[in-house]
Amino acid sequence: MSLLAVVTIFVLAVFVGLEVIAKVPQTLHTPLMSATNAIHGVILVGAVIVLGTAHDPLGIVLGFVATVFGVLNVVGGFVVTDRMLEMFKRKPKKEGESAK
């Protein structure tokens, strides 16, 4: 595949991604983010496989960097998702509050 075709596919994917994200209602952002984290876990497995099969120093460095960034993205995504889910939980009422 030529470089022009790869760049064209990347640019089209960016536009499609922006359009899809703009159309998602706010109530679906948390489940969508959780699904994205799960998909990124698959990408992390691929980075570990690449790191394990690399024989040259460039491949090892790129595999290591990809693995580190993948771990950071997965962990950070789940932390943010957990914080967002905490926002949906009902908080206990204080003693002095009246029911609405």
Tab-separated table of N, CA, C and O in Angstrom:
chain	number	residue	atom	x	y	z
A	1	MET	N	0.852	-1.157	0.000
A	1	MET	CA	0.000	0.000	0.000
A	1	MET	C	0.910	1.235	0.000
A	1	MET	O	1.855	1.312	0.777
A	2	SER	N	0.578	2.177	-0.839
A	2	SER	CA	1.427	3.351	-0.959
A	2	SER	C	1.198	4.312	0.217
A	2	SER	O	0.190	4.227	0.931
A	3	LEU	N	2.138	5.212	0.383
A	3	LEU	CA	2.035	6.184	1.478
A	3	LEU	C	0.822	7.089	1.294
A	3	LEU	O	0.133	7.436	2.261
A	4	LEU	N	0.533	7.461	0.042
A	4	LEU	CA	-0.632	8.314	-0.223
A	4	LEU	C	-1.928	7.625	0.180
A	4	LEU	O	-2.816	8.250	0.773
A	5	ALA	N	-2.039	6.341	-0.097
A	5	ALA	CA	-3.244	5.600	0.294
A	5	ALA	C	-3.372	5.524	1.803
A	5	ALA	O	-4.469	5.679	2.358
A	6	VAL	N	-2.251	5.318	2.492
A	6	VAL	CA	-2.287	5.239	3.961
A	6	VAL	C	-2.695	6.579	4.556
A	6	VAL	O	-3.529	6.639	5.474
A	7	VAL	N	-2.138	7.669	4.035
A	7	VAL	CA	-2.489	8.997	4.539
A	7	VAL	C	-3.961	9.307	4.258
A	7	VAL	O	-4.677	9.866	5.098
A	8	THR	N	-4.440	8.925	3.067
A	8	THR	CA	-5.851	9.145	2.722
A	8	THR	C	-6.769	8.393	3.673
A	8	THR	O	-7.766	8.939	4.166
A	9	ILE	N	-6.443	7.146	3.962
A	9	ILE	CA	-7.257	6.355	4.889
A	9	ILE	C	-7.227	6.977	6.280
A	9	ILE	O	-8.260	7.061	6.966
A	10	PHE	N	-6.063	7.459	6.698
A	10	PHE	CA	-5.960	8.095	8.020
A	10	PHE	C	-6.813	9.352	8.103
A	10	PHE	O	-7.554	9.555	9.079
A	11	VAL	N	-6.747	10.192	7.088
A	11	VAL	CA	-7.528	11.437	7.091
A	11	VAL	C	-9.028	11.129	7.081
A	11	VAL	O	-9.812	11.736	7.823
A	12	LEU	N	-9.441	10.171	6.262
A	12	LEU	CA	-10.856	9.791	6.235
A	12	LEU	C	-11.297	9.213	7.584
A	12	LEU	O	-12.410	9.478	8.046
A	13	ALA	N	-10.435	8.429	8.221
A	13	ALA	CA	-10.774	7.867	9.527
A	13	ALA	C	-10.930	8.966	10.573
A	13	ALA	O	-11.811	8.887	11.440
A	14	VAL	N	-10.103	10.002	10.476
A	14	VAL	CA	-10.230	11.130	11.414
A	14	VAL	C	-11.575	11.822	11.223
A	14	VAL	O	-12.290	12.103	12.194
A	15	PHE	N	-11.961	12.087	9.978
A	15	PHE	CA	-13.244	12.751	9.728
A	15	PHE	C	-14.418	11.882	10.174
A	15	PHE	O	-15.368	12.379	10.785
A	16	VAL	N	-14.366	10.607	9.887
A	16	VAL	CA	-15.449	9.706	10.301
A	16	VAL	C	-15.519	9.643	11.826
A	16	VAL	O	-16.601	9.693	12.421
A	17	GLY	N	-14.364	9.567	12.490
A	17	GLY	CA	-14.343	9.533	13.952
A	17	GLY	C	-14.919	10.794	14.562
A	17	GLY	O	-15.690	10.729	15.522
A	18	LEU	N	-14.566	11.938	14.012
A	18	LEU	CA	-15.116	13.193	14.525
A	18	LEU	C	-16.627	13.260	14.340
A	18	LEU	O	-17.358	13.714	15.225
A	19	GLU	N	-17.112	12.823	13.197
A	19	GLU	CA	-18.561	12.840	12.945
A	19	GLU	C	-19.291	11.880	13.873
A	19	GLU	O	-20.359	12.205	14.387
A	20	VAL	N	-18.735	10.705	14.097
A	20	VAL	CA	-19.391	9.727	14.968
A	20	VAL	C	-19.426	10.237	16.401
A	20	VAL	O	-20.459	10.162	17.077
A	21	ILE	N	-18.308	10.769	16.885
A	21	ILE	CA	-18.255	11.260	18.262
A	21	ILE	C	-19.181	12.455	18.457
A	21	ILE	O	-19.824	12.595	19.497
A	22	ALA	N	-19.301	13.310	17.449
A	22	ALA	CA	-20.177	14.479	17.571
A	22	ALA	C	-21.641	14.080	17.653
A	22	ALA	O	-22.452	14.793	18.231
A	23	LYS	N	-22.011	12.925	17.094
A	23	LYS	CA	-23.413	12.496	17.078
A	23	LYS	C	-23.800	11.670	18.302
A	23	LYS	O	-24.979	11.387	18.496
A	24	VAL	N	-22.846	11.270	19.127
A	24	VAL	CA	-23.149	10.430	20.288
A	24	VAL	C	-23.716	11.316	21.396
A	24	VAL	O	-23.106	12.321	21.760
A	25	PRO	N	-24.897	10.952	21.953
A	25	PRO	CA	-25.438	11.747	23.061
A	25	PRO	C	-24.558	11.614	24.301
A	25	PRO	O	-23.840	10.637	24.467
A	26	GLN	N	-24.647	12.620	25.197
A	26	GLN	CA	-23.780	12.632	26.372
A	26	GLN	C	-24.010	11.452	27.293
A	26	GLN	O	-23.110	11.017	27.990
A	27	THR	N	-25.219	10.892	27.303
A	27	THR	CA	-25.490	9.766	28.190
A	27	THR	C	-24.757	8.507	27.748
A	27	THR	O	-24.606	7.584	28.531
A	28	LEU	N	-24.333	8.457	26.502
A	28	LEU	CA	-23.628	7.263	26.007
A	28	LEU	C	-22.115	7.428	26.019
A	28	LEU	O	-21.394	6.519	25.620
A	29	HIS	N	-21.609	8.551	26.483
A	29	HIS	CA	-20.151	8.751	26.467
A	29	HIS	C	-19.443	7.765	27.387
A	29	HIS	O	-18.401	7.230	27.030
A	30	THR	N	-19.990	7.505	28.583
A	30	THR	CA	-19.326	6.605	29.520
A	30	THR	C	-19.271	5.174	28.993
A	30	THR	O	-18.190	4.568	28.997
A	31	PRO	N	-20.389	4.589	28.515
A	31	PRO	CA	-20.272	3.235	27.954
A	31	PRO	C	-19.366	3.187	26.714
A	31	PRO	O	-18.631	2.220	26.520
A	32	LEU	N	-19.396	4.238	25.915
A	32	LEU	CA	-18.533	4.271	24.733
A	32	LEU	C	-17.069	4.315	25.148
A	32	LEU	O	-16.219	3.647	24.556
A	33	MET	N	-16.766	5.072	26.201
A	33	MET	CA	-15.380	5.149	26.666
A	33	MET	C	-14.936	3.799	27.231
A	33	MET	O	-13.801	3.378	27.021
A	34	SER	N	-15.826	3.105	27.931
A	34	SER	CA	-15.476	1.792	28.465
A	34	SER	C	-15.194	0.806	27.341
A	34	SER	O	-14.237	0.028	27.413
A	35	ALA	N	-16.003	0.852	26.314
A	35	ALA	CA	-15.771	-0.035	25.169
A	35	ALA	C	-14.460	0.300	24.472
A	35	ALA	O	-13.718	-0.597	24.047
A	36	THR	N	-14.155	1.576	24.373
A	36	THR	CA	-12.896	1.988	23.763
A	36	THR	C	-11.707	1.497	24.577
A	36	THR	O	-10.694	1.072	24.020
A	37	ASN	N	-11.840	1.530	25.910
A	37	ASN	CA	-10.764	1.005	26.754
A	37	ASN	C	-10.568	-0.480	26.529
A	37	ASN	O	-9.439	-0.969	26.500
A	38	ALA	N	-11.650	-1.217	26.373
A	38	ALA	CA	-11.541	-2.652	26.123
A	38	ALA	C	-10.870	-2.918	24.781
A	38	ALA	O	-10.019	-3.806	24.660
A	39	ILE	N	-11.226	-2.143	23.771
A	39	ILE	CA	-10.595	-2.310	22.458
A	39	ILE	C	-9.110	-1.976	22.546
A	39	ILE	O	-8.274	-2.648	21.939
A	40	HIS	N	-8.782	-0.958	23.336
A	40	HIS	CA	-7.371	-0.598	23.463
A	40	HIS	C	-6.592	-1.681	24.203
A	40	HIS	O	-5.386	-1.823	23.991
A	41	GLY	N	-7.263	-2.477	25.031
A	41	GLY	CA	-6.609	-3.623	25.651
A	41	GLY	C	-6.136	-4.618	24.613
A	41	GLY	O	-5.067	-5.216	24.744
A	42	VAL	N	-6.909	-4.799	23.548
A	42	VAL	CA	-6.502	-5.681	22.450
A	42	VAL	C	-5.269	-5.118	21.760
A	42	VAL	O	-4.328	-5.854	21.418
A	43	ILE	N	-5.245	-3.800	21.571
A	43	ILE	CA	-4.082	-3.159	20.952
A	43	ILE	C	-2.862	-3.326	21.852
A	43	ILE	O	-1.740	-3.541	21.359
A	44	LEU	N	-3.061	-3.269	23.152
A	44	LEU	CA	-1.955	-3.471	24.094
A	44	LEU	C	-1.375	-4.880	23.961
A	44	LEU	O	-0.156	-5.055	23.987
A	45	VAL	N	-2.233	-5.863	23.787
A	45	VAL	CA	-1.750	-7.232	23.580
A	45	VAL	C	-0.907	-7.303	22.304
A	45	VAL	O	0.152	-7.946	22.277
A	46	GLY	N	-1.342	-6.618	21.254
A	46	GLY	CA	-0.566	-6.577	20.013
A	46	GLY	C	0.789	-5.928	20.215
A	46	GLY	O	1.797	-6.397	19.680
A	47	ALA	N	0.844	-4.861	21.008
A	47	ALA	CA	2.123	-4.188	21.280
A	47	ALA	C	3.055	-5.110	22.050
A	47	ALA	O	4.266	-5.156	21.777
A	48	VAL	N	2.516	-5.877	22.976
A	48	VAL	CA	3.349	-6.814	23.742
A	48	VAL	C	3.874	-7.925	22.820
A	48	VAL	O	5.038	-8.331	22.922
A	49	ILE	N	3.025	-8.389	21.905
A	49	ILE	CA	3.463	-9.424	20.956
A	49	ILE	C	4.574	-8.881	20.060
A	49	ILE	O	5.576	-9.564	19.814
A	50	VAL	N	4.418	-7.648	19.577
A	50	VAL	CA	5.467	-7.024	18.748
A	50	VAL	C	6.751	-6.883	19.548
A	50	VAL	O	7.841	-7.166	19.052
A	51	LEU	N	6.619	-6.467	20.804
A	51	LEU	CA	7.805	-6.320	21.653
A	51	LEU	C	8.484	-7.669	21.866
A	51	LEU	O	9.719	-7.764	21.843
A	52	GLY	N	7.702	-8.710	22.027
A	52	GLY	CA	8.273	-10.040	22.265
A	52	GLY	C	8.947	-10.642	21.047
A	52	GLY	O	9.861	-11.456	21.176
A	53	THR	N	8.515	-10.244	19.851
A	53	THR	CA	9.089	-10.817	18.634
A	53	THR	C	10.137	-9.919	17.994
A	53	THR	O	10.734	-10.314	16.991
A	54	ALA	N	10.386	-8.729	18.545
A	54	ALA	CA	11.366	-7.807	17.956
A	54	ALA	C	12.779	-8.308	18.234
A	54	ALA	O	13.079	-8.804	19.321
A	55	HIS	N	13.634	-8.180	17.212
A	55	HIS	CA	15.022	-8.632	17.352
A	55	HIS	C	16.014	-7.480	17.230
A	55	HIS	O	17.135	-7.585	17.705
A	56	ASP	N	15.620	-6.400	16.561
A	56	ASP	CA	16.541	-5.269	16.408
A	56	ASP	C	16.241	-4.213	17.475
A	56	ASP	O	15.138	-4.178	18.032
A	57	PRO	N	17.206	-3.361	17.792
A	57	PRO	CA	16.999	-2.352	18.856
A	57	PRO	C	15.855	-1.391	18.560
A	57	PRO	O	15.120	-1.013	19.483
A	58	LEU	N	15.668	-0.990	17.298
A	58	LEU	CA	14.575	-0.079	16.968
A	58	LEU	C	13.220	-0.722	17.253
A	58	LEU	O	12.324	-0.094	17.826
A	59	GLY	N	13.068	-1.974	16.888
A	59	GLY	CA	11.818	-2.683	17.149
A	59	GLY	C	11.544	-2.838	18.634
A	59	GLY	O	10.406	-2.707	19.090
A	60	ILE	N	12.596	-3.107	19.387
A	60	ILE	CA	12.435	-3.259	20.840
A	60	ILE	C	12.026	-1.929	21.471
A	60	ILE	O	11.119	-1.883	22.307
A	61	VAL	N	12.683	-0.842	21.065
A	61	VAL	CA	12.351	0.472	21.626
A	61	VAL	C	10.920	0.866	21.254
A	61	VAL	O	10.140	1.314	22.112
A	62	LEU	N	10.555	0.688	19.978
A	62	LEU	CA	9.199	1.046	19.558
A	62	LEU	C	8.154	0.174	20.254
A	62	LEU	O	7.095	0.663	20.668
A	63	GLY	N	8.432	-1.109	20.395
A	63	GLY	CA	7.503	-1.991	21.095
A	63	GLY	C	7.353	-1.615	22.554
A	63	GLY	O	6.252	-1.634	23.103
A	64	PHE	N	8.475	-1.250	23.182
A	64	PHE	CA	8.421	-0.840	24.594
A	64	PHE	C	7.624	0.454	24.760
A	64	PHE	O	6.780	0.561	25.656
A	65	VAL	N	7.890	1.417	23.891
A	65	VAL	CA	7.162	2.695	23.973
A	65	VAL	C	5.666	2.469	23.718
A	65	VAL	O	4.809	3.026	24.425
A	66	ALA	N	5.347	1.638	22.730
A	66	ALA	CA	3.935	1.350	22.445
A	66	ALA	C	3.270	0.663	23.621
A	66	ALA	O	2.117	0.964	23.968
A	67	THR	N	3.985	-0.243	24.270
A	67	THR	CA	3.420	-0.938	25.427
A	67	THR	C	3.192	0.025	26.592
A	67	THR	O	2.144	-0.010	27.238
A	68	VAL	N	4.167	0.900	26.847
A	68	VAL	CA	4.022	1.864	27.955
A	68	VAL	C	2.851	2.811	27.692
A	68	VAL	O	2.002	3.030	28.572
A	69	PHE	N	2.766	3.358	26.482
A	69	PHE	CA	1.654	4.261	26.174
A	69	PHE	C	0.315	3.520	26.199
A	69	PHE	O	-0.707	4.073	26.620
A	70	GLY	N	0.309	2.280	25.764
A	70	GLY	CA	-0.924	1.495	25.815
A	70	GLY	C	-1.386	1.267	27.241
A	70	GLY	O	-2.569	1.391	27.550
A	71	VAL	N	-0.443	0.939	28.122
A	71	VAL	CA	-0.793	0.734	29.536
A	71	VAL	C	-1.312	2.032	30.147
A	71	VAL	O	-2.320	2.031	30.868
A	72	LEU	N	-0.625	3.143	29.863
A	72	LEU	CA	-1.085	4.424	30.395
A	72	LEU	C	-2.488	4.765	29.904
A	72	LEU	O	-3.320	5.257	30.674
A	73	ASN	N	-2.764	4.502	28.642
A	73	ASN	CA	-4.080	4.822	28.092
A	73	ASN	C	-5.167	3.944	28.697
A	73	ASN	O	-6.245	4.430	29.049
A	74	VAL	N	-4.891	2.654	28.841
A	74	VAL	CA	-5.899	1.758	29.406
A	74	VAL	C	-6.162	2.116	30.866
A	74	VAL	O	-7.318	2.253	31.286
A	75	VAL	N	-5.111	2.283	31.661
A	75	VAL	CA	-5.296	2.593	33.089
A	75	VAL	C	-5.964	3.954	33.258
A	75	VAL	O	-6.918	4.098	34.033
A	76	GLY	N	-5.496	4.960	32.518
A	76	GLY	CA	-6.104	6.278	32.613
A	76	GLY	C	-7.551	6.279	32.169
A	76	GLY	O	-8.398	6.929	32.780
A	77	GLY	N	-7.856	5.521	31.136
A	77	GLY	CA	-9.239	5.446	30.661
A	77	GLY	C	-10.168	4.827	31.684
A	77	GLY	O	-11.283	5.307	31.904
A	78	PHE	N	-9.697	3.754	32.348
A	78	PHE	CA	-10.544	3.132	33.354
A	78	PHE	C	-10.682	4.011	34.590
A	78	PHE	O	-11.730	4.025	35.237
A	79	VAL	N	-9.663	4.768	34.934
A	79	VAL	CA	-9.766	5.686	36.076
A	79	VAL	C	-10.797	6.779	35.770
A	79	VAL	O	-11.650	7.098	36.600
A	80	VAL	N	-10.728	7.335	34.571
A	80	VAL	CA	-11.690	8.375	34.187
A	80	VAL	C	-13.098	7.806	34.131
A	80	VAL	O	-14.064	8.427	34.586
A	81	THR	N	-13.249	6.591	33.587
A	81	THR	CA	-14.569	5.960	33.535
A	81	THR	C	-15.114	5.737	34.935
A	81	THR	O	-16.294	5.971	35.198
A	82	ASP	N	-14.254	5.288	35.851
A	82	ASP	CA	-14.693	5.071	37.232
A	82	ASP	C	-15.152	6.379	37.870
A	82	ASP	O	-16.175	6.412	38.567
A	83	ARG	N	-14.420	7.460	37.630
A	83	ARG	CA	-14.825	8.761	38.180
A	83	ARG	C	-16.153	9.212	37.583
A	83	ARG	O	-16.997	9.778	38.281
A	84	MET	N	-16.350	8.951	36.295
A	84	MET	CA	-17.620	9.346	35.680
A	84	MET	C	-18.768	8.524	36.242
A	84	MET	O	-19.866	9.038	36.448
A	85	LEU	N	-18.539	7.217	36.473
A	85	LEU	CA	-19.605	6.389	37.035
A	85	LEU	C	-19.929	6.809	38.465
A	85	LEU	O	-21.076	6.661	38.902
A	86	GLU	N	-18.942	7.304	39.207
A	86	GLU	CA	-19.208	7.807	40.556
A	86	GLU	C	-20.161	8.993	40.522
A	86	GLU	O	-20.925	9.215	41.456
A	87	MET	N	-20.137	9.776	39.454
A	87	MET	CA	-21.015	10.933	39.338
A	87	MET	C	-22.476	10.520	39.201
A	87	MET	O	-23.377	11.278	39.536
A	88	PHE	N	-22.737	9.295	38.694
A	88	PHE	CA	-24.117	8.852	38.501
A	88	PHE	C	-24.704	8.205	39.746
A	88	PHE	O	-25.901	7.963	39.806
A	89	LYS	N	-23.883	7.880	40.734
A	89	LYS	CA	-24.386	7.234	41.944
A	89	LYS	C	-25.117	8.255	42.806
A	89	LYS	O	-24.740	9.417	42.876
A	90	ARG	N	-26.152	7.775	43.476
A	90	ARG	CA	-26.893	8.644	44.387
A	90	ARG	C	-26.097	8.820	45.669
A	90	ARG	O	-25.565	7.860	46.216
A	91	LYS	N	-26.073	10.039	46.117
A	91	LYS	CA	-25.375	10.331	47.360
A	91	LYS	C	-26.368	10.210	48.510
A	91	LYS	O	-27.553	10.549	48.367
A	92	PRO	N	-25.908	9.716	49.685
A	92	PRO	CA	-26.845	9.608	50.820
A	92	PRO	C	-27.270	10.991	51.284
A	92	PRO	O	-26.494	11.942	51.285
A	93	LYS	N	-28.544	11.064	51.666
A	93	LYS	CA	-29.090	12.341	52.102
A	93	LYS	C	-28.608	12.655	53.511
A	93	LYS	O	-28.421	11.764	54.337
A	94	LYS	N	-28.434	13.917	53.775
A	94	LYS	CA	-28.041	14.353	55.112
A	94	LYS	C	-29.261	14.338	56.011
A	94	LYS	O	-30.403	14.335	55.550
A	95	GLU	N	-29.039	14.331	57.305
A	95	GLU	CA	-30.122	14.240	58.283
A	95	GLU	C	-31.114	15.386	58.159
A	95	GLU	O	-32.309	15.205	58.279
A	96	GLY	N	-30.670	16.582	57.921
A	96	GLY	CA	-31.530	17.755	57.912
A	96	GLY	C	-32.266	17.995	56.607
A	96	GLY	O	-33.152	18.830	56.531
A	97	GLU	N	-31.945	17.246	55.532
A	97	GLU	CA	-32.579	17.483	54.224
A	97	GLU	C	-33.974	16.894	54.187
A	97	GLU	O	-34.235	15.831	54.728
A	98	SER	N	-34.864	17.584	53.521
A	98	SER	CA	-36.216	17.056	53.355
A	98	SER	C	-36.328	16.427	51.973
A	98	SER	O	-35.626	16.795	51.047
A	99	ALA	N	-37.238	15.458	51.850
A	99	ALA	CA	-37.431	14.769	50.568
A	99	ALA	C	-38.179	15.674	49.615
A	99	ALA	O	-39.093	16.392	49.993
A	100	LYS	N	-37.786	15.649	48.378
A	100	LYS	CA	-38.455	16.469	47.363
A	100	LYS	C	-39.531	15.672	46.674
A	100	LYS	O	-39.478	14.548	46.452
